[in-house]
Amino acid sequence: MPSPRPTRRPTPARAALAWLLGLAGCAAQDGYFRPSPSPAEAPAVAGGPRDEAITRAQAVAPAPPAESPAPTGPSASVPVPETAMAPSVPPPAATLPINLPSALKLAEAENPTIGQARARIAEALAQRQKADVLLLPNLNAGGNYHGHVGNQQRSAGNIINLSQQAFYFGGGAGAYAQGPPEVPAVLISTHLTDAIYEPLKARQRVDEARAVASATANDVLLEVADHYLELHGATARLAARRRTEGEAAEVVRITRSFAERGLGRPADADRAATEWRQRRAEVRVAEEQVAVAAARLARRLHLDPSTRVEPVGDPLALYALIDLGAETEALVQAAVRARPEVRAGNAGVAVAETRLRQELARPLLPTLWLGFSGGAFGGGSNRVPPLLGHFGGRTDFDAVAYWTLQNLGVGNLATQRTRRAEIGAAVAGRSRAITRVRQEVAAARGDALARREQIGLALAQLADADDGFRKDLQRIRGAIGRPIEVLDNLRLLRKSREDLIDAVVGYNQAQFRLFVALGSPPPLRGPTDPVAPPVARALLASNPPRPAVTEAPKPPAEVREDIARLAMLRGGDDATRRDLAELARAHQRTVDAMLGYDKAQSALLDAAVAATPADRVALRPALVALGESHRRMIAAQLDYDRILWRLVGAADAPTPPPAVEASKPAGELKR
């Protein structure tokens, strides 16, 4: 029978490490934790390897440092929320307040990516200038000296001992005996195919470079706008989280007060304190996000990283750059016509086609070589003394034209096939650019529409969450209900605030993406205060405008005929007269309710236009009034319909016989 496995006995070092890890696991954020029980207070263990290890760890662990006596009572473990908190990110060396148009102008002037793309334009212009002067001659000037001593073979084959010298100076160089100068003074040497097609190709490359530079600038400026809006959103999110932290601190104060007086459970106070610590940690995360977003924007603006960029303006202002009511296909067609990426693709296709025509014409056109030289030339030999003399003027003119078939013409065919393949690649690249444009336009418009709907939902959700939190907070202050119940509404309020910020930032970013997707860079000259509908107007923008209310909805034609017949036949019936009078009053109530609803809607829009970022929550009364008006309108319409269909049912009932007149026979009355 195998022996039992021996129990591993912990060493004192391992036991101390286990105690420290357990203490760290109990620690909360920002240095708050509940002290662990001392070894003397530890409960007795029942035995066993694990319990023995715990006992030994408690026995050998060092005592914790002495602290001030902890308060006693139900709320002893509840921390007191601090009013001030050191920022998690060190303060910057300098700050730069900047608005969006200024950021875009700074990026356009300082961004190295844009500068590099524009330098390509200057390079293409220089190449075009070079291509335009291919037929202009080169000018050469210089001289040469030639000396020979010794045997030399004549054209007849005889060998002679000859000493001769020659010297040339003037236009050109390399003149020897009767031959022309090897380097003419005026030289034209080029292929006619290149002289014809290179300037055209260079102009097309300039167009391509300009389109690429525009596309690069659009992309960089769009990225700057995205980073700026992201920084704006991070700043707004930090402010919202700080406000939520303050509200959580108020809940902690109330729950602690309840716990101290015995009106609430200490566990509720602990739970509220945990909630406050979580909100406090979120504030630190938001501070880090602001610093990261500012650094990202500074990098794109080519600024010193130690400078903190601070956005200026309303973080919840909406940018209305493109009318979202336009059809997607119309926007796509406009984008395909205006996008610089498509223009660059067209220029690339044109360059490839020009290169093909150039190669097709190359075997048919000659290479020209024209040379003209003029200068002073002299010399002599031992047979015609002096050795260096007889100087005089000399001019030479040479004209050469020749045709070339590369590798018996096979090389020309291979080059032409290469150019055709390049055309196919350029066309595919242009098609890819057009597909990308279509996708970007459709995606940006869809994102903007979705974000606009999210803004409406988030605003309504924020109004409800704020109303619920304020009511619950007021209720628990009056000792009605448990204070812990307000935490759920606090979480909903926090989420509603951040949902609204995310929706607004996403809507603005989608607007800028759609604007750039249509082929234009972000507007550099403003607006500094964006001219756009406020958040509340965006809430109602998804609903079609209601026509002016002039009268209540009328029943169908056949129903109106039944009511008229009923009024004629039962004009003297008391119930019918009461119902008809009640129907008229219900009609008037419906008209009044619909007019009241329209007035409440207009009041909400006016309040939203005048609202500032600090008092957007003040729109809640207007939203509540709008909801109450809508409820009254629905109730009036239901009342109207109830009376109407009661009259319709009465019209289908048997008609009582009218009073019998003596002048008419009974048979006629029966008919």
Tab-separated table of N, CA and C in Angstrom, residues 99-224:
chain	number	residue	atom	x	y	z
A	99	ASN	N	-9.643	76.185	-31.039
A	99	ASN	CA	-10.918	75.719	-31.564
A	99	ASN	C	-10.663	74.878	-32.816
A	100	LEU	N	-11.724	74.318	-33.345
A	100	LEU	CA	-11.563	73.378	-34.456
A	100	LEU	C	-11.037	74.049	-35.727
A	101	PRO	N	-11.554	75.198	-36.171
A	101	PRO	CA	-10.982	75.822	-37.379
A	101	PRO	C	-9.499	76.152	-37.226
A	102	SER	N	-9.099	76.628	-36.056
A	102	SER	CA	-7.679	76.927	-35.854
A	102	SER	C	-6.838	75.656	-35.905
A	103	ALA	N	-7.347	74.575	-35.344
A	103	ALA	CA	-6.615	73.309	-35.398
A	103	ALA	C	-6.458	72.825	-36.838
A	104	LEU	N	-7.506	72.981	-37.628
A	104	LEU	CA	-7.418	72.555	-39.027
A	104	LEU	C	-6.418	73.411	-39.802
A	105	LYS	N	-6.430	74.731	-39.572
A	105	LYS	CA	-5.471	75.601	-40.259
A	105	LYS	C	-4.041	75.288	-39.832
A	106	LEU	N	-3.847	75.022	-38.552
A	106	LEU	CA	-2.508	74.684	-38.072
A	106	LEU	C	-2.022	73.376	-38.679
A	107	ALA	N	-2.898	72.398	-38.776
A	107	ALA	CA	-2.503	71.125	-39.389
A	107	ALA	C	-2.185	71.303	-40.865
A	108	GLU	N	-2.956	72.127	-41.549
A	108	GLU	CA	-2.698	72.353	-42.977
A	108	GLU	C	-1.341	73.009	-43.195
A	109	ALA	N	-0.924	73.856	-42.258
A	109	ALA	CA	0.333	74.576	-42.432
A	109	ALA	C	1.537	73.809	-41.897
A	110	GLU	N	1.346	72.980	-40.858
A	110	GLU	CA	2.488	72.393	-40.164
A	110	GLU	C	2.600	70.883	-40.292
A	111	ASN	N	1.562	70.198	-40.737
A	111	ASN	CA	1.632	68.744	-40.754
A	111	ASN	C	2.641	68.267	-41.795
A	112	PRO	N	3.612	67.430	-41.417
A	112	PRO	CA	4.629	67.005	-42.398
A	112	PRO	C	4.080	66.094	-43.484
A	113	THR	N	3.046	65.338	-43.192
A	113	THR	CA	2.476	64.470	-44.231
A	113	THR	C	1.885	65.296	-45.362
A	114	ILE	N	1.158	66.359	-45.013
A	114	ILE	CA	0.615	67.250	-46.048
A	114	ILE	C	1.747	67.947	-46.789
A	115	GLY	N	2.767	68.388	-46.044
A	115	GLY	CA	3.899	69.038	-46.701
A	115	GLY	C	4.618	68.119	-47.671
A	116	GLN	N	4.771	66.850	-47.321
A	116	GLN	CA	5.427	65.908	-48.219
A	116	GLN	C	4.601	65.695	-49.483
A	117	ALA	N	3.291	65.581	-49.336
A	117	ALA	CA	2.444	65.394	-50.518
A	117	ALA	C	2.493	66.609	-51.439
A	118	ARG	N	2.549	67.800	-50.851
A	118	ARG	CA	2.623	68.994	-51.698
A	118	ARG	C	3.999	69.150	-52.337
A	119	ALA	N	5.045	68.645	-51.691
A	119	ALA	CA	6.363	68.653	-52.323
A	119	ALA	C	6.381	67.763	-53.555
A	120	ARG	N	5.561	66.713	-53.568
A	120	ARG	CA	5.461	65.868	-54.766
A	120	ARG	C	4.892	66.649	-55.947
A	121	ILE	N	4.033	67.619	-55.657
A	121	ILE	CA	3.509	68.452	-56.742
A	121	ILE	C	4.637	69.263	-57.371
A	122	ALA	N	5.489	69.867	-56.527
A	122	ALA	CA	6.621	70.626	-57.061
A	122	ALA	C	7.554	69.733	-57.869
A	123	GLU	N	7.739	68.507	-57.406
A	123	GLU	CA	8.578	67.570	-58.163
A	123	GLU	C	7.952	67.254	-59.520
A	124	ALA	N	6.640	67.013	-59.560
A	124	ALA	CA	5.977	66.729	-60.837
A	124	ALA	C	6.023	67.938	-61.775
A	125	LEU	N	5.914	69.151	-61.230
A	125	LEU	CA	6.021	70.343	-62.070
A	125	LEU	C	7.418	70.465	-62.674
A	126	ALA	N	8.440	70.135	-61.892
A	126	ALA	CA	9.798	70.169	-62.430
A	126	ALA	C	9.984	69.131	-63.529
A	127	GLN	N	9.418	67.945	-63.344
A	127	GLN	CA	9.507	66.921	-64.382
A	127	GLN	C	8.762	67.353	-65.654
A	128	ARG	N	7.642	68.041	-65.490
A	128	ARG	CA	6.924	68.533	-66.668
A	128	ARG	C	7.735	69.591	-67.406
A	129	GLN	N	8.389	70.471	-66.663
A	129	GLN	CA	9.217	71.483	-67.306
A	129	GLN	C	10.365	70.834	-68.077
A	130	LYS	N	10.933	69.789	-67.514
A	130	LYS	CA	12.012	69.086	-68.204
A	130	LYS	C	11.511	68.408	-69.473
A	131	ALA	N	10.296	67.838	-69.421
A	131	ALA	CA	9.757	67.164	-70.610
A	131	ALA	C	9.403	68.157	-71.716
A	132	ASP	N	9.033	69.379	-71.338
A	132	ASP	CA	8.645	70.359	-72.349
A	132	ASP	C	9.823	70.851	-73.185
A	133	VAL	N	11.065	70.640	-72.737
A	133	VAL	CA	12.232	71.205	-73.441
A	133	VAL	C	13.106	70.104	-74.034
A	134	LEU	N	12.523	68.951	-74.331
A	134	LEU	CA	13.339	67.872	-74.890
A	134	LEU	C	13.917	68.219	-76.256
A	135	LEU	N	13.223	69.048	-77.025
A	135	LEU	CA	13.717	69.415	-78.357
A	135	LEU	C	14.619	70.637	-78.345
A	136	LEU	N	14.833	71.255	-77.207
A	136	LEU	CA	15.777	72.362	-77.135
A	136	LEU	C	17.196	71.805	-77.073
A	137	PRO	N	18.168	72.487	-77.732
A	137	PRO	CA	19.525	71.929	-77.819
A	137	PRO	C	20.324	72.147	-76.538
A	138	ASN	N	21.353	71.303	-76.402
A	138	ASN	CA	22.359	71.484	-75.365
A	138	ASN	C	23.488	72.343	-75.913
A	139	LEU	N	24.042	73.223	-75.131
A	139	LEU	CA	25.151	74.092	-75.517
A	139	LEU	C	26.413	73.617	-74.827
A	140	ASN	N	27.482	73.407	-75.618
A	140	ASN	CA	28.755	72.923	-75.104
A	140	ASN	C	29.875	73.824	-75.603
A	141	ALA	N	30.834	74.086	-74.783
A	141	ALA	CA	32.011	74.884	-75.152
A	141	ALA	C	33.225	74.296	-74.451
A	142	GLY	N	34.371	74.361	-75.111
A	142	GLY	CA	35.579	73.820	-74.513
A	142	GLY	C	36.708	73.770	-75.517
A	143	GLY	N	37.627	72.853	-75.375
A	143	GLY	CA	38.760	72.706	-76.273
A	143	GLY	C	39.412	71.364	-76.076
A	144	ASN	N	40.348	71.039	-76.972
A	144	ASN	CA	41.075	69.780	-76.842
A	144	ASN	C	42.447	69.924	-77.495
A	145	TYR	N	43.414	69.154	-77.032
A	145	TYR	CA	44.780	69.114	-77.568
A	145	TYR	C	45.108	67.680	-77.922
A	146	HIS	N	45.748	67.462	-79.070
A	146	HIS	CA	46.135	66.120	-79.519
A	146	HIS	C	47.604	66.153	-79.933
A	147	GLY	N	48.368	65.220	-79.405
A	147	GLY	CA	49.771	65.098	-79.782
A	147	GLY	C	50.141	63.652	-80.060
A	148	HIS	N	50.943	63.433	-81.144
A	148	HIS	CA	51.349	62.069	-81.519
A	148	HIS	C	52.813	62.088	-81.925
A	149	VAL	N	53.580	61.105	-81.431
A	149	VAL	CA	54.987	60.956	-81.780
A	149	VAL	C	55.241	59.472	-82.030
A	150	GLY	N	55.764	59.118	-83.231
A	150	GLY	CA	56.083	57.740	-83.520
A	150	GLY	C	55.440	57.266	-84.804
A	151	ASN	N	55.490	55.933	-84.949
A	151	ASN	CA	54.961	55.353	-86.180
A	151	ASN	C	53.449	55.549	-86.267
A	152	GLN	N	53.010	55.681	-87.503
A	152	GLN	CA	51.575	55.818	-87.785
A	152	GLN	C	51.301	55.220	-89.148
A	153	GLN	N	50.220	54.518	-89.247
A	153	GLN	CA	49.873	53.851	-90.499
A	153	GLN	C	48.891	54.708	-91.274
A	154	ARG	N	49.201	54.907	-92.533
A	154	ARG	CA	48.336	55.673	-93.403
A	154	ARG	C	47.226	54.788	-93.929
A	155	SER	N	46.276	55.405	-94.592
A	155	SER	CA	45.151	54.653	-95.148
A	155	SER	C	45.592	53.694	-96.230
A	156	ALA	N	46.728	53.991	-96.889
A	156	ALA	CA	47.227	53.084	-97.930
A	156	ALA	C	47.969	51.895	-97.347
A	157	GLY	N	48.250	51.955	-96.054
A	157	GLY	CA	48.893	50.828	-95.412
A	157	GLY	C	50.342	51.049	-95.071
A	158	ASN	N	50.963	52.094	-95.578
A	158	ASN	CA	52.371	52.310	-95.296
A	158	ASN	C	52.543	52.912	-93.911
A	159	ILE	N	53.682	52.605	-93.276
A	159	ILE	CA	54.016	53.061	-91.941
A	159	ILE	C	55.015	54.193	-92.069
A	160	ILE	N	54.754	55.272	-91.330
A	160	ILE	CA	55.659	56.416	-91.359
A	160	ILE	C	55.942	56.823	-89.931
A	161	ASN	N	57.081	57.489	-89.755
A	161	ASN	CA	57.440	58.054	-88.461
A	161	ASN	C	56.936	59.487	-88.450
A	162	LEU	N	56.001	59.750	-87.560
A	162	LEU	CA	55.302	61.023	-87.625
A	162	LEU	C	55.208	61.620	-86.230
A	163	SER	N	55.450	62.893	-86.177
A	163	SER	CA	55.206	63.680	-84.965
A	163	SER	C	54.240	64.789	-85.339
A	164	GLN	N	53.060	64.775	-84.720
A	164	GLN	CA	52.050	65.781	-85.059
A	164	GLN	C	51.346	66.275	-83.800
A	165	GLN	N	50.771	67.484	-83.892
A	165	GLN	CA	50.031	68.096	-82.802
A	165	GLN	C	48.832	68.828	-83.382
A	166	ALA	N	47.754	68.924	-82.592
A	166	ALA	CA	46.545	69.642	-83.007
A	166	ALA	C	45.901	70.249	-81.758
A	167	PHE	N	45.292	71.413	-81.943
A	167	PHE	CA	44.652	72.116	-80.830
A	167	PHE	C	43.361	72.745	-81.334
A	168	TYR	N	42.279	72.578	-80.518
A	168	TYR	CA	40.971	73.151	-80.880
A	168	TYR	C	40.378	73.810	-79.639
A	169	PHE	N	39.782	74.988	-79.844
A	169	PHE	CA	39.046	75.628	-78.753
A	169	PHE	C	37.932	76.453	-79.366
A	170	GLY	N	36.800	76.529	-78.578
A	170	GLY	CA	35.626	77.260	-79.040
A	170	GLY	C	34.365	76.507	-78.654
A	171	GLY	N	33.378	76.495	-79.567
A	171	GLY	CA	32.139	75.785	-79.317
A	171	GLY	C	32.303	74.305	-79.585
A	172	GLY	N	32.086	73.491	-78.585
A	172	GLY	CA	32.259	72.063	-78.720
A	172	GLY	C	33.633	71.635	-78.280
A	173	ALA	N	33.951	70.330	-78.490
A	173	ALA	CA	35.249	69.778	-78.120
A	173	ALA	C	35.400	68.442	-78.824
A	174	GLY	N	36.667	67.963	-78.850
A	174	GLY	CA	36.946	66.659	-79.431
A	174	GLY	C	37.103	66.692	-80.940
A	175	ALA	N	37.710	67.780	-81.463
A	175	ALA	CA	37.936	67.878	-82.906
A	175	ALA	C	39.336	67.370	-83.221
A	176	TYR	N	39.444	66.374	-84.126
A	176	TYR	CA	40.712	65.787	-84.518
A	176	TYR	C	40.739	65.696	-86.031
A	177	ALA	N	41.770	66.219	-86.634
A	177	ALA	CA	41.996	66.129	-88.083
A	177	ALA	C	40.746	66.539	-88.840
A	178	GLN	N	40.339	65.680	-89.796
A	178	GLN	CA	39.200	66.054	-90.632
A	178	GLN	C	37.846	65.674	-90.035
A	179	GLY	N	37.802	64.942	-88.914
A	179	GLY	CA	36.535	64.533	-88.319
A	179	GLY	C	35.853	65.669	-87.576
A	180	PRO	N	34.503	65.603	-87.440
A	180	PRO	CA	33.779	66.656	-86.714
A	180	PRO	C	34.049	66.545	-85.211
A	181	PRO	N	33.807	67.588	-84.472
A	181	PRO	CA	33.972	67.493	-83.011
A	181	PRO	C	33.047	66.422	-82.423
A	182	GLU	N	33.619	65.657	-81.523
A	182	GLU	CA	32.817	64.612	-80.892
A	182	GLU	C	31.729	65.200	-79.989
A	183	VAL	N	31.965	66.346	-79.468
A	183	VAL	CA	30.976	67.042	-78.627
A	183	VAL	C	30.625	68.337	-79.349
A	184	PRO	N	29.514	68.373	-80.089
A	184	PRO	CA	29.173	69.593	-80.832
A	184	PRO	C	28.853	70.748	-79.884
A	185	ALA	N	28.987	71.934	-80.395
A	185	ALA	CA	28.650	73.120	-79.601
A	185	ALA	C	27.150	73.220	-79.371
A	186	VAL	N	26.358	72.927	-80.372
A	186	VAL	CA	24.892	72.922	-80.266
A	186	VAL	C	24.442	71.513	-80.616
A	187	LEU	N	23.814	70.849	-79.636
A	187	LEU	CA	23.479	69.430	-79.815
A	187	LEU	C	22.012	69.193	-79.491
A	188	ILE	N	21.316	68.526	-80.418
A	188	ILE	CA	19.956	68.031	-80.202
A	188	ILE	C	19.996	66.528	-80.416
A	189	SER	N	19.720	65.788	-79.364
A	189	SER	CA	19.744	64.335	-79.455
A	189	SER	C	18.579	63.785	-78.638
A	190	THR	N	17.506	63.353	-79.300
A	190	THR	CA	16.327	62.822	-78.611
A	190	THR	C	15.516	61.989	-79.572
A	191	HIS	N	14.681	61.132	-78.992
A	191	HIS	CA	13.750	60.349	-79.788
A	191	HIS	C	12.482	61.174	-79.986
A	192	LEU	N	12.000	61.235	-81.214
A	192	LEU	CA	10.806	62.023	-81.490
A	192	LEU	C	9.592	61.532	-80.694
A	193	THR	N	9.533	60.226	-80.418
A	193	THR	CA	8.423	59.694	-79.614
A	193	THR	C	8.419	60.309	-78.216
A	194	ASP	N	9.608	60.377	-77.599
A	194	ASP	CA	9.695	60.987	-76.274
A	194	ASP	C	9.389	62.474	-76.327
A	195	ALA	N	9.837	63.148	-77.374
A	195	ALA	CA	9.572	64.582	-77.479
A	195	ALA	C	8.084	64.879	-77.607
A	196	ILE	N	7.316	63.945	-78.154
A	196	ILE	CA	5.874	64.163	-78.347
A	196	ILE	C	5.082	63.755	-77.108
A	197	TYR	N	5.400	62.579	-76.549
A	197	TYR	CA	4.545	62.008	-75.503
A	197	TYR	C	4.999	62.323	-74.078
A	198	GLU	N	6.269	62.609	-73.860
A	198	GLU	CA	6.730	62.892	-72.499
A	198	GLU	C	6.083	64.145	-71.910
A	199	PRO	N	5.925	65.251	-72.662
A	199	PRO	CA	5.222	66.407	-72.069
A	199	PRO	C	3.780	66.098	-71.673
A	200	LEU	N	3.060	65.334	-72.515
A	200	LEU	CA	1.684	64.970	-72.180
A	200	LEU	C	1.645	64.110	-70.928
A	201	LYS	N	2.555	63.160	-70.850
A	201	LYS	CA	2.593	62.290	-69.682
A	201	LYS	C	2.971	63.069	-68.422
A	202	ALA	N	3.855	64.038	-68.544
A	202	ALA	CA	4.253	64.836	-67.386
A	202	ALA	C	3.098	65.691	-66.882
A	203	ARG	N	2.293	66.248	-67.789
A	203	ARG	CA	1.128	67.031	-67.350
A	203	ARG	C	0.117	66.141	-66.622
A	204	GLN	N	-0.058	64.941	-67.108
A	204	GLN	CA	-0.973	64.028	-66.422
A	204	GLN	C	-0.440	63.629	-65.046
A	205	ARG	N	0.870	63.512	-64.918
A	205	ARG	CA	1.444	63.199	-63.607
A	205	ARG	C	1.279	64.375	-62.643
A	206	VAL	N	1.314	65.595	-63.147
A	206	VAL	CA	1.055	66.747	-62.290
A	206	VAL	C	-0.378	66.695	-61.756
A	207	ASP	N	-1.328	66.379	-62.640
A	207	ASP	CA	-2.720	66.252	-62.186
A	207	ASP	C	-2.853	65.154	-61.135
A	208	GLU	N	-2.163	64.057	-61.353
A	208	GLU	CA	-2.222	62.966	-60.384
A	208	GLU	C	-1.622	63.378	-59.044
A	209	ALA	N	-0.482	64.083	-59.082
A	209	ALA	CA	0.155	64.518	-57.835
A	209	ALA	C	-0.734	65.503	-57.091
A	210	ARG	N	-1.396	66.389	-57.811
A	210	ARG	CA	-2.291	67.336	-57.149
A	210	ARG	C	-3.481	66.617	-56.514
A	211	ALA	N	-4.033	65.648	-57.218
A	211	ALA	CA	-5.158	64.903	-56.652
A	211	ALA	C	-4.725	64.107	-55.430
A	212	VAL	N	-3.551	63.487	-55.493
A	212	VAL	CA	-3.059	62.727	-54.344
A	212	VAL	C	-2.802	63.653	-53.160
A	213	ALA	N	-2.258	64.850	-53.422
A	213	ALA	CA	-2.026	65.799	-52.342
A	213	ALA	C	-3.341	66.249	-51.713
A	214	SER	N	-4.366	66.463	-52.539
A	214	SER	CA	-5.675	66.845	-51.992
A	214	SER	C	-6.254	65.715	-51.144
A	215	ALA	N	-6.137	64.482	-51.641
A	215	ALA	CA	-6.646	63.352	-50.865
A	215	ALA	C	-5.891	63.205	-49.547
A	216	THR	N	-4.574	63.401	-49.590
A	216	THR	CA	-3.784	63.311	-48.357
A	216	THR	C	-4.187	64.395	-47.370
A	217	ALA	N	-4.359	65.621	-47.869
A	217	ALA	CA	-4.785	66.702	-46.981
A	217	ALA	C	-6.164	66.421	-46.391
A	218	ASN	N	-7.074	65.902	-47.210
A	218	ASN	CA	-8.407	65.571	-46.697
A	218	ASN	C	-8.328	64.521	-45.594
A	219	ASP	N	-7.520	63.490	-45.809
A	219	ASP	CA	-7.404	62.436	-44.804
A	219	ASP	C	-6.793	62.963	-43.504
A	220	VAL	N	-5.740	63.764	-43.634
A	220	VAL	CA	-5.081	64.273	-42.427
A	220	VAL	C	-6.000	65.234	-41.678
A	221	LEU	N	-6.666	66.136	-42.418
A	221	LEU	CA	-7.554	67.089	-41.755
A	221	LEU	C	-8.764	66.382	-41.143
A	222	LEU	N	-9.245	65.337	-41.791
A	222	LEU	CA	-10.330	64.564	-41.194
A	222	LEU	C	-9.860	63.891	-39.909
A	223	GLU	N	-8.637	63.382	-39.923
A	223	GLU	CA	-8.101	62.774	-38.707
A	223	GLU	C	-7.944	63.814	-37.601
A	224	VAL	N	-7.528	65.028	-37.970
A	224	VAL	CA	-7.419	66.102	-36.976
A	224	VAL	C	-8.798	66.424	-36.399
